[in-house]
Amino acid sequence: MAFSFTEENYIKAIYKLGEMHHDAISTNDIAAKLATRAATVTDMLKRLSDKKLITYQRYHGVKLTEKGRKTALAVIRKHRLWEVFLVEKLKFRWDEVHDIAEQLEHIHSDELIRKLDQFLGKPKFDPHGDPIPDEKGVMRLSSSTRLSDANKKGRYILTGVIDHSTLFLRYLSDLKLKLGDELEVQAINEYDQSYKVMINKKHPEFLSKQVVTNILVQAIK
Amino acid sequence: MAFSFTEENYIKAIYKLGEMHHDAISTNDIAAKLATRAATVTDMLKRLSDKKLITYQRYHGVKLTEKGRKTALAVIRKHRLWEVFLVEKLKFRWDEVHDIAEQLEHIHSDELIRKLDQFLGKPKFDPHGDPIPDEKGVMRLSSSTRLSDANKKGRYILTGVIDHSTLFLRYLSDLKLKLGDELEVQAINEYDQSYKVMINKKHPEFLSKQVVTNILVQAIK
DNA sequence: ATATTTTTTTAGGCTAATCTAAATTTTAAA
DNA sequence: TTTAAAATTTAGATTAGCCTAAAAAAATAT
């Protein structure tokens, strides 16, 4: 039961779309996510349905089967473990690893992933703070919230990011902000929802609404 | 200038066939090496020729261009570096790594390979004793010979293997024989060219002609 | 030097994954 | 509730990579 590069990408896209709105996923959404055409997606949905990875009703979108969900989580597990490897061992920056992990996630070898996991010390989170599913496809759900949702003064730990773009990650790095750092919210501007924060008790910064919406934190104490 | 998985495999196969007889490579030999059909090979040769990776004359075989040679060596470099990673870091045995490296060798990222090389300490040989080409595609040629060619008593260091099959590598492991070990040839049977050797000054073994033909050594002193 | 065998190529087809254009179904608006 | 718009599917092509069968060229044997 090994799937193609392309099939795995469709399954992963469907899984990720399903994380938000967990009703059936539309053809158009999948096409947008994969930068392909709706007609192409329809073709593929038939094939994925034949392989029992999704349930598909013409004109009414698709859902992952249990088998599909397992497959998606296995690919996500591989992606995130490889990202840890690239950052921790090869010293890539967190904004450089996505494209390489996109390729590595499709290498087929259970033993490889078992040993890689071991080598990395069985990490629970990737370099962006995303949880890594275990061998069984179990992924602990995040107890983090967007900083914009915390919405009150106090001290927080940066635990993850939502936007994974190079531009955003570089911006955070430029602010000397990385996972595990402390953010003390000193003021929230009611007009534009920008935050005034102190980073690691050292330097004050202004974070726009867009930025605080894309940052995941846990309150301290 | 990135090539497909398949194109890279053809180029690698042509390079390897060219290492032995360095006249033009035949369609049939390529088909045999890749376990495909001659007609399929002919199709691909046209495409590789269009991409200037080979020079191809109908009915008269093919040769790699300089560009093709560089491409082959880059793939071989990746394959061998990944094998080092799998054995040294992930603790795979030397007979388990080939198939996984066959997949990893097609990951496209120069920076990845640069950093992997660094991480591994810029190794010069892979776990089977094969030399690793450098970034420029330069590969030092082996000063090793087949033990069968040494053909006289004396002490040798095991520096490599020719047969990379699981069966052969497992057999050597069972003899407690690995790269760097000492082999003292104590007698050569003139009838069947089998060798009586002492391994690491410890245990004596008989090695058949087939075995000594597939072992690379360097004489000590 | 000719005939036979082997090798290689061509011709024609298949599947996975993609596309555009047209048809169909669903949804939203008047 | 009919109609217009949006979403989706079908139809028909394309490309990469593969196949078999038949034709053509080269190598070998008589």
mmCIF file with all atom_site columns, N, CA and C in Angstrom, chain A residues 89-114:
data_model
loop_
_atom_site.group_PDB
_atom_site.id
_atom_site.type_symbol
_atom_site.label_atom_id
_atom_site.label_alt_id
_atom_site.label_comp_id
_atom_site.label_asym_id
_atom_site.label_entity_id
_atom_site.label_seq_id
_atom_site.pdbx_PDB_ins_code
_atom_site.Cartn_x
_atom_site.Cartn_y
_atom_site.Cartn_z
_atom_site.occupancy
_atom_site.B_iso_or_equiv
_atom_site.pdbx_formal_charge
_atom_site.auth_seq_id
_atom_site.auth_comp_id
_atom_site.auth_asym_id
_atom_site.auth_atom_id
_atom_site.pdbx_PDB_model_num
ATOM 1  N N  . LYS A 1 89  ? 20.035 19.198 13.003 1.00 0.00 ? 89  LYS A N  1
ATOM 2  C CA . LYS A 1 89  ? 21.288 18.520 12.660 1.00 0.00 ? 89  LYS A CA 1
ATOM 3  C C  . LYS A 1 89  ? 22.053 19.229 11.547 1.00 0.00 ? 89  LYS A C  1
ATOM 4  N N  . LEU A 1 90  ? 21.330 19.630 10.509 1.00 0.00 ? 90  LEU A N  1
ATOM 5  C CA . LEU A 1 90  ? 22.037 20.242 9.378  1.00 0.00 ? 90  LEU A CA 1
ATOM 6  C C  . LEU A 1 90  ? 22.136 21.761 9.494  1.00 0.00 ? 90  LEU A C  1
ATOM 7  N N  . LYS A 1 91  ? 21.513 22.323 10.511 1.00 0.00 ? 91  LYS A N  1
ATOM 8  C CA . LYS A 1 91  ? 21.624 23.766 10.774 1.00 0.00 ? 91  LYS A CA 1
ATOM 9  C C  . LYS A 1 91  ? 21.007 24.655 9.700  1.00 0.00 ? 91  LYS A C  1
ATOM 10 N N  . PHE A 1 92  ? 19.946 24.173 9.104  1.00 0.00 ? 92  PHE A N  1
ATOM 11 C CA . PHE A 1 92  ? 19.146 25.055 8.256  1.00 0.00 ? 92  PHE A CA 1
ATOM 12 C C  . PHE A 1 92  ? 18.373 25.992 9.170  1.00 0.00 ? 92  PHE A C  1
ATOM 13 N N  . ARG A 1 93  ? 17.991 27.156 8.621  1.00 0.00 ? 93  ARG A N  1
ATOM 14 C CA . ARG A 1 93  ? 17.108 28.032 9.384  1.00 0.00 ? 93  ARG A CA 1
ATOM 15 C C  . ARG A 1 93  ? 15.663 27.569 9.199  1.00 0.00 ? 93  ARG A C  1
ATOM 16 N N  . TRP A 1 94  ? 14.798 27.941 10.129 1.00 0.00 ? 94  TRP A N  1
ATOM 17 C CA . TRP A 1 94  ? 13.410 27.444 10.082 1.00 0.00 ? 94  TRP A CA 1
ATOM 18 C C  . TRP A 1 94  ? 12.629 27.927 8.867  1.00 0.00 ? 94  TRP A C  1
ATOM 19 N N  . ASP A 1 95  ? 13.118 28.960 8.216  1.00 0.00 ? 95  ASP A N  1
ATOM 20 C CA . ASP A 1 95  ? 12.420 29.441 7.024  1.00 0.00 ? 95  ASP A CA 1
ATOM 21 C C  . ASP A 1 95  ? 12.931 28.778 5.737  1.00 0.00 ? 95  ASP A C  1
ATOM 22 N N  . GLU A 1 96  ? 13.902 27.888 5.848  1.00 0.00 ? 96  GLU A N  1
ATOM 23 C CA . GLU A 1 96  ? 14.508 27.299 4.641  1.00 0.00 ? 96  GLU A CA 1
ATOM 24 C C  . GLU A 1 96  ? 14.098 25.853 4.396  1.00 0.00 ? 96  GLU A C  1
ATOM 25 N N  . VAL A 1 97  ? 13.393 25.240 5.347  1.00 0.00 ? 97  VAL A N  1
ATOM 26 C CA . VAL A 1 97  ? 13.276 23.782 5.307  1.00 0.00 ? 97  VAL A CA 1
ATOM 27 C C  . VAL A 1 97  ? 12.040 23.233 4.599  1.00 0.00 ? 97  VAL A C  1
ATOM 28 N N  . HIS A 1 98  ? 11.078 24.091 4.340  1.00 0.00 ? 98  HIS A N  1
ATOM 29 C CA . HIS A 1 98  ? 9.803  23.553 3.861  1.00 0.00 ? 98  HIS A CA 1
ATOM 30 C C  . HIS A 1 98  ? 9.902  22.797 2.535  1.00 0.00 ? 98  HIS A C  1
ATOM 31 N N  . ASP A 1 99  ? 10.531 23.429 1.554  1.00 0.00 ? 99  ASP A N  1
ATOM 32 C CA . ASP A 1 99  ? 10.587 22.813 0.222  1.00 0.00 ? 99  ASP A CA 1
ATOM 33 C C  . ASP A 1 99  ? 11.358 21.496 0.218  1.00 0.00 ? 99  ASP A C  1
ATOM 34 N N  . ILE A 1 100 ? 12.408 21.443 0.997  1.00 0.00 ? 100 ILE A N  1
ATOM 35 C CA . ILE A 1 100 ? 13.190 20.201 1.056  1.00 0.00 ? 100 ILE A CA 1
ATOM 36 C C  . ILE A 1 100 ? 12.379 19.108 1.747  1.00 0.00 ? 100 ILE A C  1
ATOM 37 N N  . ALA A 1 101 ? 11.699 19.470 2.829  1.00 0.00 ? 101 ALA A N  1
ATOM 38 C CA . ALA A 1 101 ? 10.879 18.475 3.530  1.00 0.00 ? 101 ALA A CA 1
ATOM 39 C C  . ALA A 1 101 ? 9.717  17.999 2.654  1.00 0.00 ? 101 ALA A C  1
ATOM 40 N N  . GLU A 1 102 ? 9.234  18.880 1.772  1.00 0.00 ? 102 GLU A N  1
ATOM 41 C CA . GLU A 1 102 ? 8.178  18.479 0.820  1.00 0.00 ? 102 GLU A CA 1
ATOM 42 C C  . GLU A 1 102 ? 8.640  17.309 -0.046 1.00 0.00 ? 102 GLU A C  1
ATOM 43 N N  . GLN A 1 103 ? 9.915  17.279 -0.336 1.00 0.00 ? 103 GLN A N  1
ATOM 44 C CA . GLN A 1 103 ? 10.449 16.175 -1.125 1.00 0.00 ? 103 GLN A CA 1
ATOM 45 C C  . GLN A 1 103 ? 10.698 14.955 -0.232 1.00 0.00 ? 103 GLN A C  1
ATOM 46 N N  . LEU A 1 104 ? 11.348 15.189 0.885  1.00 0.00 ? 104 LEU A N  1
ATOM 47 C CA . LEU A 1 104 ? 11.742 14.072 1.757  1.00 0.00 ? 104 LEU A CA 1
ATOM 48 C C  . LEU A 1 104 ? 10.536 13.313 2.313  1.00 0.00 ? 104 LEU A C  1
ATOM 49 N N  . GLU A 1 105 ? 9.414  14.006 2.469  1.00 0.00 ? 105 GLU A N  1
ATOM 50 C CA . GLU A 1 105 ? 8.236  13.363 3.059  1.00 0.00 ? 105 GLU A CA 1
ATOM 51 C C  . GLU A 1 105 ? 7.703  12.207 2.214  1.00 0.00 ? 105 GLU A C  1
ATOM 52 N N  . HIS A 1 106 ? 8.142  12.117 0.960  1.00 0.00 ? 106 HIS A N  1
ATOM 53 C CA . HIS A 1 106 ? 7.629  11.051 0.095  1.00 0.00 ? 106 HIS A CA 1
ATOM 54 C C  . HIS A 1 106 ? 8.565  9.853  -0.031 1.00 0.00 ? 106 HIS A C  1
ATOM 55 N N  . ILE A 1 107 ? 9.653  9.861  0.705  1.00 0.00 ? 107 ILE A N  1
ATOM 56 C CA . ILE A 1 107 ? 10.540 8.690  0.724  1.00 0.00 ? 107 ILE A CA 1
ATOM 57 C C  . ILE A 1 107 ? 9.820  7.566  1.459  1.00 0.00 ? 107 ILE A C  1
ATOM 58 N N  . HIS A 1 108 ? 9.813  6.396  0.831  1.00 0.00 ? 108 HIS A N  1
ATOM 59 C CA . HIS A 1 108 ? 9.087  5.263  1.415  1.00 0.00 ? 108 HIS A CA 1
ATOM 60 C C  . HIS A 1 108 ? 10.025 4.322  2.165  1.00 0.00 ? 108 HIS A C  1
ATOM 61 N N  . SER A 1 109 ? 9.964  4.331  3.459  1.00 0.00 ? 109 SER A N  1
ATOM 62 C CA . SER A 1 109 ? 10.665 3.339  4.284  1.00 0.00 ? 109 SER A CA 1
ATOM 63 C C  . SER A 1 109 ? 10.270 3.535  5.746  1.00 0.00 ? 109 SER A C  1
ATOM 64 N N  . ASP A 1 110 ? 9.504  2.602  6.251  1.00 0.00 ? 110 ASP A N  1
ATOM 65 C CA . ASP A 1 110 ? 9.081  2.695  7.648  1.00 0.00 ? 110 ASP A CA 1
ATOM 66 C C  . ASP A 1 110 ? 10.277 2.660  8.587  1.00 0.00 ? 110 ASP A C  1
ATOM 67 N N  . GLU A 1 111 ? 11.238 1.794  8.243  1.00 0.00 ? 111 GLU A N  1
ATOM 68 C CA . GLU A 1 111 ? 12.409 1.639  9.099  1.00 0.00 ? 111 GLU A CA 1
ATOM 69 C C  . GLU A 1 111 ? 13.215 2.942  9.155  1.00 0.00 ? 111 GLU A C  1
ATOM 70 N N  . LEU A 1 112 ? 13.286 3.622  8.010  1.00 0.00 ? 112 LEU A N  1
ATOM 71 C CA . LEU A 1 112 ? 13.995 4.904  7.965  1.00 0.00 ? 112 LEU A CA 1
ATOM 72 C C  . LEU A 1 112 ? 13.389 5.888  8.952  1.00 0.00 ? 112 LEU A C  1
ATOM 73 N N  . ILE A 1 113 ? 12.080 5.976  8.954  1.00 0.00 ? 113 ILE A N  1
ATOM 74 C CA . ILE A 1 113 ? 11.421 6.956  9.817  1.00 0.00 ? 113 ILE A CA 1
ATOM 75 C C  . ILE A 1 113 ? 11.546 6.547  11.284 1.00 0.00 ? 113 ILE A C  1
ATOM 76 N N  . ARG A 1 114 ? 11.457 5.258  11.526 1.00 0.00 ? 114 ARG A N  1
ATOM 77 C CA . ARG A 1 114 ? 11.634 4.774  12.890 1.00 0.00 ? 114 ARG A CA 1
ATOM 78 C C  . ARG A 1 114 ? 13.014 5.167  13.416 1.00 0.00 ? 114 ARG A C  1
#
